[in-house]
Amino acid sequence: MAELHIHLEGTLEPELIMSLAQKNGISLPYTDLADLRSRYEFTDLQSFLDLFYANMIVLRTSQDFHDITMAYLARAHDSGVRHVELFFDPQAHVERGIGLTEVISGIREALREGEERWGISHKLIACFWRHAPALEALDLLKILVEQKHDIDGIGLDSSELGFPPELFQEVFEYAREHGLHVVAHAGEEGPAEYIWQALDLLKVQRVDHGIRCLDDEQLVQRLVAEQMPLTVCPLSNVRLRAVDTMAEHPLPLMLARGLNVSIHSDDPAYFGGYLDANVAALNEHFSFTTEQWAKLAANSFEAAFLDEQQRAGRLAEVASWQASQSA
Ligand code: ADE
Ligand code: ZN
């Protein structure tokens, strides 16, 4: 599969938080690892984001960004990920005085090593915070573009309710004009209206989450007609209570409706696991057929920002996996 909805900072495992804090001489507000782990109970998106942002203070050097990226790629490889489009939150690091070059060079170096070692191809996507002013995002995007930082696209994340995509039209227009790919979180906790705005005003190429589309039949029909990719994150949805239980997750319905859905791990260190854990959780509750698994995998490669030759290669891998299952 291609992992298209994965936040680098969401792969920061508790053990790595403690060891990076020690290495970088940062004092954390936790007595020990068990105390940190006891805080991983979330009631909604914001309750998770508060811990997620607090823990990022341990990331300081280019080497730290390299090491966390390598740790993710090793897990992704074990989960069967063949291509990754990695999100990071530049504002989270710039506001702490970390240079963009430090952050991006560390991540990029690890992505190149990961491709050499495991054959995992990659893109890098800078996500802007919707809880911060759009002007701050625009200023930072201009710096990223003018200083030719090595990113492939932009996204939009963080607290959703009360921060509609329409606020970020100018940011997305600038990104598109400068040849960057554009994606946005929409319809995770927020209403279907935010998905309409992401499509019509931000002109996104993929919608991250998008599960709330099911509240709006006209929107579902449009998403199906356009085969707009929705990057769904099952464990995340349950842990952040966007969905009550895995058994009630709308993924089977979304597949049955013909939506272009694929599955991803979002923030695996916080939500109980990587792509393989998401697959296992789905397998526990739903009996997807080989065809349905192949469809989910093919959708992920169709939705990826691969060139056509790479895409054809990955789709051939899916087809041969499917053939091996019925042999
Ligand atoms: N940042 C990291 N994970 C996120 C999520 N699930 N929704 C919004 N912003 C995020
Ligand atoms: Zn996300």
mmCIF file of C-alpha atoms in Angstrom, residues 41-316:
data_model
loop_
_atom_site.group_PDB
_atom_site.id
_atom_site.type_symbol
_atom_site.label_atom_id
_atom_site.label_comp_id
_atom_site.label_asym_id
_atom_site.label_seq_id
_atom_site.Cartn_x
_atom_site.Cartn_y
_atom_site.Cartn_z
ATOM 1 C CA GLU A 41 -6.472 8.544 26.522
ATOM 2 C CA PHE A 42 -8.214 11.001 24.240
ATOM 3 C CA THR A 43 -11.741 12.391 24.263
ATOM 4 C CA ASP A 44 -11.582 14.255 20.943
ATOM 5 C CA LEU A 45 -9.133 15.691 18.393
ATOM 6 C CA GLN A 46 -8.084 18.617 20.617
ATOM 7 C CA SER A 47 -7.267 16.434 23.627
ATOM 8 C CA PHE A 48 -4.828 14.515 21.394
ATOM 9 C CA LEU A 49 -3.363 17.628 19.752
ATOM 10 C CA ASP A 50 -2.493 19.111 23.173
ATOM 11 C CA LEU A 51 -0.248 16.118 23.989
ATOM 12 C CA PHE A 52 1.021 15.765 20.410
ATOM 13 C CA TYR A 53 2.249 19.390 20.257
ATOM 14 C CA ALA A 54 3.700 19.283 23.795
ATOM 15 C CA ASN A 55 5.817 16.207 22.972
ATOM 16 C CA MET A 56 7.387 17.730 19.868
ATOM 17 C CA ILE A 57 9.711 19.864 21.997
ATOM 18 C CA VAL A 58 12.126 16.917 22.127
ATOM 19 C CA LEU A 59 12.845 17.255 18.378
ATOM 20 C CA ARG A 60 15.719 19.725 18.052
ATOM 21 C CA THR A 61 18.438 18.763 15.587
ATOM 22 C CA SER A 62 18.541 17.654 11.997
ATOM 23 C CA GLN A 63 19.730 14.278 13.327
ATOM 24 C CA ASP A 64 16.577 14.015 15.484
ATOM 25 C CA PHE A 65 14.374 14.534 12.409
ATOM 26 C CA HIS A 66 16.478 11.988 10.543
ATOM 27 C CA ASP A 67 16.210 9.416 13.338
ATOM 28 C CA ILE A 68 12.447 9.716 13.825
ATOM 29 C CA THR A 69 11.941 9.417 10.057
ATOM 30 C CA MET A 70 14.139 6.283 9.894
ATOM 31 C CA ALA A 71 12.274 4.758 12.834
ATOM 32 C CA TYR A 72 8.979 5.345 11.010
ATOM 33 C CA LEU A 73 10.287 3.930 7.718
ATOM 34 C CA ALA A 74 11.471 0.741 9.436
ATOM 35 C CA ARG A 75 7.955 0.246 10.879
ATOM 36 C CA ALA A 76 6.328 1.183 7.593
ATOM 37 C CA HIS A 77 8.476 -1.382 5.775
ATOM 38 C CA ASP A 78 7.392 -4.056 8.276
ATOM 39 C CA SER A 79 3.764 -3.048 7.585
ATOM 40 C CA GLY A 80 4.145 -3.526 3.842
ATOM 41 C CA VAL A 81 4.230 0.175 2.896
ATOM 42 C CA ARG A 82 5.796 0.635 -0.572
ATOM 43 C CA HIS A 83 5.346 4.404 -1.003
ATOM 44 C CA VAL A 84 4.933 7.157 1.588
ATOM 45 C CA GLU A 85 3.770 10.769 1.382
ATOM 46 C CA LEU A 86 4.911 12.113 4.712
ATOM 47 C CA PHE A 87 3.287 15.101 6.463
ATOM 48 C CA PHE A 88 5.143 17.397 8.832
ATOM 49 C CA ASP A 89 4.035 20.572 10.636
ATOM 50 C CA PRO A 90 6.637 23.281 9.863
ATOM 51 C CA GLN A 91 5.005 25.833 12.197
ATOM 52 C CA ALA A 92 5.494 23.493 15.168
ATOM 53 C CA HIS A 93 9.260 23.637 14.688
ATOM 54 C CA VAL A 94 9.797 27.160 13.344
ATOM 55 C CA GLU A 95 7.952 28.641 16.344
ATOM 56 C CA ARG A 96 10.477 26.873 18.605
ATOM 57 C CA GLY A 97 13.382 28.426 16.725
ATOM 58 C CA ILE A 98 14.328 25.320 14.696
ATOM 59 C CA GLY A 99 15.394 26.170 11.134
ATOM 60 C CA LEU A 100 13.450 24.838 8.156
ATOM 61 C CA THR A 101 16.711 23.547 6.681
ATOM 62 C CA GLU A 102 17.420 21.490 9.818
ATOM 63 C CA VAL A 103 13.965 19.935 9.727
ATOM 64 C CA ILE A 104 13.710 19.253 6.009
ATOM 65 C CA SER A 105 17.286 18.090 5.432
ATOM 66 C CA GLY A 106 17.007 15.564 8.283
ATOM 67 C CA ILE A 107 13.742 14.157 6.967
ATOM 68 C CA ARG A 108 14.893 14.094 3.323
ATOM 69 C CA GLU A 109 18.139 12.317 4.109
ATOM 70 C CA ALA A 110 16.261 9.561 5.935
ATOM 71 C CA LEU A 111 13.712 9.255 3.110
ATOM 72 C CA ARG A 112 16.564 8.734 0.639
ATOM 73 C CA GLU A 113 18.168 6.123 2.907
ATOM 74 C CA GLY A 114 14.797 4.402 3.326
ATOM 75 C CA GLU A 115 14.389 4.207 -0.434
ATOM 76 C CA GLU A 116 17.855 2.701 -0.820
ATOM 77 C CA ARG A 117 17.374 0.190 1.996
ATOM 78 C CA TRP A 118 13.748 -0.825 1.509
ATOM 79 C CA GLY A 119 12.697 0.560 -1.876
ATOM 80 C CA ILE A 120 10.080 2.833 -0.287
ATOM 81 C CA SER A 121 9.440 5.775 -2.651
ATOM 82 C CA HIS A 122 8.365 9.059 -1.092
ATOM 83 C CA LYS A 123 7.019 12.605 -1.155
ATOM 84 C CA LEU A 124 7.123 15.250 1.566
ATOM 85 C CA ILE A 125 4.127 17.460 2.388
ATOM 86 C CA ALA A 126 4.195 20.521 4.672
ATOM 87 C CA CYS A 127 0.923 20.854 6.589
ATOM 88 C CA PHE A 128 -0.250 24.226 7.824
ATOM 89 C CA TRP A 129 -2.117 24.720 11.068
ATOM 90 C CA ARG A 130 -5.730 25.736 10.666
ATOM 91 C CA HIS A 131 -5.819 27.047 14.269
ATOM 92 C CA ALA A 132 -3.156 29.649 13.382
ATOM 93 C CA PRO A 133 -3.767 32.711 11.170
ATOM 94 C CA ALA A 134 -3.854 32.038 7.422
ATOM 95 C CA LEU A 135 -1.439 34.916 6.956
ATOM 96 C CA GLU A 136 1.164 33.091 9.059
ATOM 97 C CA ALA A 137 0.753 30.048 6.789
ATOM 98 C CA LEU A 138 1.063 32.205 3.671
ATOM 99 C CA ASP A 139 4.220 33.924 4.928
ATOM 100 C CA LEU A 140 5.813 30.572 5.762
ATOM 101 C CA LEU A 141 4.776 29.051 2.436
ATOM 102 C CA LYS A 142 6.384 31.966 0.587
ATOM 103 C CA ILE A 143 9.610 31.342 2.499
ATOM 104 C CA LEU A 144 9.457 27.610 1.674
ATOM 105 C CA VAL A 145 8.999 28.414 -2.023
ATOM 106 C CA GLU A 146 11.395 31.353 -2.315
ATOM 107 C CA GLN A 147 14.172 29.539 -0.437
ATOM 108 C CA LYS A 148 13.499 26.454 -2.602
ATOM 109 C CA HIS A 149 12.974 24.081 0.335
ATOM 110 C CA ASP A 150 12.477 20.559 -0.893
ATOM 111 C CA ILE A 151 8.755 19.898 -0.436
ATOM 112 C CA ASP A 152 6.299 18.311 -2.857
ATOM 113 C CA GLY A 153 3.043 19.678 -1.559
ATOM 114 C CA ILE A 154 1.064 21.300 1.206
ATOM 115 C CA GLY A 155 -1.691 20.114 3.521
ATOM 116 C CA LEU A 156 -3.948 21.582 6.198
ATOM 117 C CA ASP A 157 -4.266 20.045 9.661
ATOM 118 C CA SER A 158 -4.787 20.642 13.408
ATOM 119 C CA SER A 159 -8.034 21.668 15.180
ATOM 120 C CA GLU A 160 -10.830 21.437 12.652
ATOM 121 C CA LEU A 161 -14.072 22.773 14.163
ATOM 122 C CA GLY A 162 -14.334 26.546 13.808
ATOM 123 C CA PHE A 163 -11.490 26.741 11.273
ATOM 124 C CA PRO A 164 -13.091 26.164 7.854
ATOM 125 C CA PRO A 165 -10.979 25.591 4.743
ATOM 126 C CA GLU A 166 -12.267 28.853 3.214
ATOM 127 C CA LEU A 167 -9.856 30.758 5.494
ATOM 128 C CA PHE A 168 -6.927 29.260 3.567
ATOM 129 C CA GLN A 169 -7.903 29.972 -0.049
ATOM 130 C CA GLU A 170 -5.011 32.305 -0.698
ATOM 131 C CA VAL A 171 -2.471 29.864 0.767
ATOM 132 C CA PHE A 172 -3.691 27.044 -1.465
ATOM 133 C CA GLU A 173 -3.864 29.258 -4.540
ATOM 134 C CA TYR A 174 -0.233 30.279 -4.010
ATOM 135 C CA ALA A 175 0.785 26.640 -3.579
ATOM 136 C CA ARG A 176 -1.013 25.549 -6.750
ATOM 137 C CA GLU A 177 0.488 28.433 -8.730
ATOM 138 C CA HIS A 178 3.923 27.270 -7.621
ATOM 139 C CA GLY A 179 3.418 23.697 -8.769
ATOM 140 C CA LEU A 180 2.866 22.117 -5.354
ATOM 141 C CA HIS A 181 0.409 19.320 -4.701
ATOM 142 C CA VAL A 182 -2.493 20.244 -2.418
ATOM 143 C CA VAL A 183 -4.358 18.132 0.153
ATOM 144 C CA ALA A 184 -6.363 19.047 3.264
ATOM 145 C CA HIS A 185 -7.883 17.418 6.330
ATOM 146 C CA ALA A 186 -11.648 17.890 6.122
ATOM 147 C CA GLY A 187 -14.646 16.063 7.542
ATOM 148 C CA GLU A 188 -12.763 14.360 10.398
ATOM 149 C CA GLU A 189 -14.704 16.090 13.216
ATOM 150 C CA GLY A 190 -15.865 18.961 11.046
ATOM 151 C CA PRO A 191 -19.014 18.940 8.908
ATOM 152 C CA ALA A 192 -19.512 17.857 5.303
ATOM 153 C CA GLU A 193 -19.552 21.576 4.424
ATOM 154 C CA TYR A 194 -15.799 21.691 5.102
ATOM 155 C CA ILE A 195 -15.294 18.964 2.479
ATOM 156 C CA TRP A 196 -17.219 21.022 -0.091
ATOM 157 C CA GLN A 197 -14.980 23.983 0.733
ATOM 158 C CA ALA A 198 -11.808 21.896 0.444
ATOM 159 C CA LEU A 199 -12.927 20.784 -3.019
ATOM 160 C CA ASP A 200 -14.347 24.050 -4.370
ATOM 161 C CA LEU A 201 -12.219 26.690 -2.671
ATOM 162 C CA LEU A 202 -8.896 24.948 -2.011
ATOM 163 C CA LYS A 203 -9.170 22.683 -5.093
ATOM 164 C CA VAL A 204 -7.516 19.804 -3.233
ATOM 165 C CA GLN A 205 -6.303 16.644 -4.954
ATOM 166 C CA ARG A 206 -7.157 14.472 -1.931
ATOM 167 C CA VAL A 207 -9.270 14.847 1.191
ATOM 168 C CA ASP A 208 -7.684 13.614 4.428
ATOM 169 C CA HIS A 209 -10.257 11.691 6.513
ATOM 170 C CA GLY A 210 -13.473 12.855 4.795
ATOM 171 C CA ILE A 211 -15.605 10.377 6.757
ATOM 172 C CA ARG A 212 -18.290 12.989 7.465
ATOM 173 C CA CYS A 213 -19.137 13.055 3.739
ATOM 174 C CA LEU A 214 -21.669 10.344 4.544
ATOM 175 C CA ASP A 215 -23.877 13.011 6.168
ATOM 176 C CA ASP A 216 -24.462 14.581 2.733
ATOM 177 C CA GLU A 217 -25.768 12.417 -0.124
ATOM 178 C CA GLN A 218 -25.075 15.038 -2.786
ATOM 179 C CA LEU A 219 -21.467 15.258 -1.629
ATOM 180 C CA VAL A 220 -21.071 11.463 -1.699
ATOM 181 C CA GLN A 221 -22.309 11.420 -5.289
ATOM 182 C CA ARG A 222 -19.838 14.095 -6.284
ATOM 183 C CA LEU A 223 -16.906 12.371 -4.546
ATOM 184 C CA VAL A 224 -17.807 9.096 -6.266
ATOM 185 C CA ALA A 225 -18.209 10.757 -9.676
ATOM 186 C CA GLU A 226 -14.819 12.475 -9.381
ATOM 187 C CA GLN A 227 -13.218 9.483 -7.667
ATOM 188 C CA MET A 228 -11.779 11.987 -5.200
ATOM 189 C CA PRO A 229 -9.398 10.119 -2.886
ATOM 190 C CA LEU A 230 -10.301 10.043 0.816
ATOM 191 C CA THR A 231 -7.445 8.977 3.106
ATOM 192 C CA VAL A 232 -9.238 7.175 5.933
ATOM 193 C CA CYS A 233 -7.551 6.414 9.286
ATOM 194 C CA PRO A 234 -9.599 3.799 11.186
ATOM 195 C CA LEU A 235 -7.655 3.531 14.484
ATOM 196 C CA SER A 236 -7.356 7.322 14.638
ATOM 197 C CA ASN A 237 -11.111 7.761 14.177
ATOM 198 C CA VAL A 238 -11.877 5.412 17.053
ATOM 199 C CA ARG A 239 -9.193 6.775 19.419
ATOM 200 C CA LEU A 240 -10.310 10.385 18.787
ATOM 201 C CA ARG A 241 -13.981 9.375 19.061
ATOM 202 C CA ALA A 242 -14.910 10.554 15.586
ATOM 203 C CA VAL A 243 -16.389 7.019 15.424
ATOM 204 C CA ASP A 244 -17.643 5.243 18.570
ATOM 205 C CA THR A 245 -16.239 1.764 17.934
ATOM 206 C CA MET A 246 -14.329 -0.024 15.171
ATOM 207 C CA ALA A 247 -17.390 -2.180 14.518
ATOM 208 C CA GLU A 248 -19.260 1.018 13.573
ATOM 209 C CA HIS A 249 -16.507 2.410 11.356
ATOM 210 C CA PRO A 250 -17.972 3.651 8.051
ATOM 211 C CA LEU A 251 -15.173 2.227 5.866
ATOM 212 C CA PRO A 252 -17.234 -0.764 4.604
ATOM 213 C CA LEU A 253 -20.092 1.570 3.697
ATOM 214 C CA MET A 254 -17.705 3.990 1.992
ATOM 215 C CA LEU A 255 -16.243 1.129 -0.079
ATOM 216 C CA ALA A 256 -19.714 -0.137 -0.942
ATOM 217 C CA ARG A 257 -20.737 3.341 -2.088
ATOM 218 C CA GLY A 258 -17.835 3.373 -4.566
ATOM 219 C CA LEU A 259 -15.875 6.114 -2.798
ATOM 220 C CA ASN A 260 -12.143 6.164 -3.497
ATOM 221 C CA VAL A 261 -11.020 5.231 0.012
ATOM 222 C CA SER A 262 -7.661 3.963 1.233
ATOM 223 C CA ILE A 263 -6.361 3.296 4.741
ATOM 224 C CA HIS A 264 -3.615 5.058 6.678
ATOM 225 C CA SER A 265 -2.246 5.342 10.205
ATOM 226 C CA ASP A 266 -2.339 9.157 10.835
ATOM 227 C CA ASP A 267 -0.408 9.298 14.154
ATOM 228 C CA PRO A 268 0.521 5.661 14.830
ATOM 229 C CA ALA A 269 2.508 6.251 18.030
ATOM 230 C CA TYR A 270 -0.623 7.750 19.594
ATOM 231 C CA PHE A 271 -3.418 5.630 18.182
ATOM 232 C CA GLY A 272 -2.308 2.050 18.756
ATOM 233 C CA GLY A 273 -0.273 1.193 15.735
ATOM 234 C CA TYR A 274 0.992 1.459 12.203
ATOM 235 C CA LEU A 275 -0.640 0.435 8.940
ATOM 236 C CA ASP A 276 -0.496 -3.268 9.852
ATOM 237 C CA ALA A 277 -2.369 -2.555 13.099
ATOM 238 C CA ASN A 278 -5.060 -0.709 11.140
ATOM 239 C CA VAL A 279 -5.375 -3.696 8.796
ATOM 240 C CA ALA A 280 -5.573 -6.068 11.789
ATOM 241 C CA ALA A 281 -8.244 -3.940 13.504
ATOM 242 C CA LEU A 282 -10.341 -3.920 10.326
ATOM 243 C CA ASN A 283 -9.865 -7.673 9.887
ATOM 244 C CA GLU A 284 -11.107 -8.228 13.416
ATOM 245 C CA HIS A 285 -14.436 -6.540 12.698
ATOM 246 C CA PHE A 286 -15.083 -6.872 8.979
ATOM 247 C CA SER A 287 -14.488 -9.688 6.586
ATOM 248 C CA PHE A 288 -13.170 -7.813 3.588
ATOM 249 C CA THR A 289 -12.585 -10.009 0.568
ATOM 250 C CA THR A 290 -9.285 -10.271 -1.304
ATOM 251 C CA GLU A 291 -10.869 -8.037 -3.974
ATOM 252 C CA GLN A 292 -11.707 -5.400 -1.378
ATOM 253 C CA TRP A 293 -8.179 -5.435 0.082
ATOM 254 C CA ALA A 294 -6.749 -5.199 -3.431
ATOM 255 C CA LYS A 295 -9.102 -2.285 -4.136
ATOM 256 C CA LEU A 296 -7.960 -0.466 -0.979
ATOM 257 C CA ALA A 297 -4.320 -0.981 -1.973
ATOM 258 C CA ALA A 298 -4.916 0.039 -5.604
ATOM 259 C CA ASN A 299 -6.824 3.130 -4.452
ATOM 260 C CA SER A 300 -3.827 4.178 -2.364
ATOM 261 C CA PHE A 301 -1.523 4.022 -5.392
ATOM 262 C CA GLU A 302 -4.092 5.712 -7.671
ATOM 263 C CA ALA A 303 -4.287 8.556 -5.133
ATOM 264 C CA ALA A 304 -0.500 8.903 -4.726
ATOM 265 C CA PHE A 305 1.555 11.608 -6.428
ATOM 266 C CA LEU A 306 3.551 9.044 -8.396
ATOM 267 C CA ASP A 307 4.538 9.354 -12.025
ATOM 268 C CA GLU A 308 2.634 7.018 -14.329
ATOM 269 C CA GLN A 309 5.475 4.525 -14.689
ATOM 270 C CA GLN A 310 5.901 4.215 -10.910
ATOM 271 C CA ARG A 311 2.137 3.947 -10.481
ATOM 272 C CA ALA A 312 1.903 1.152 -13.028
ATOM 273 C CA GLY A 313 4.703 -0.724 -11.220
ATOM 274 C CA ARG A 314 2.955 -0.471 -7.845
ATOM 275 C CA LEU A 315 -0.426 -1.451 -9.314
ATOM 276 C CA ALA A 316 1.221 -4.505 -10.891
#
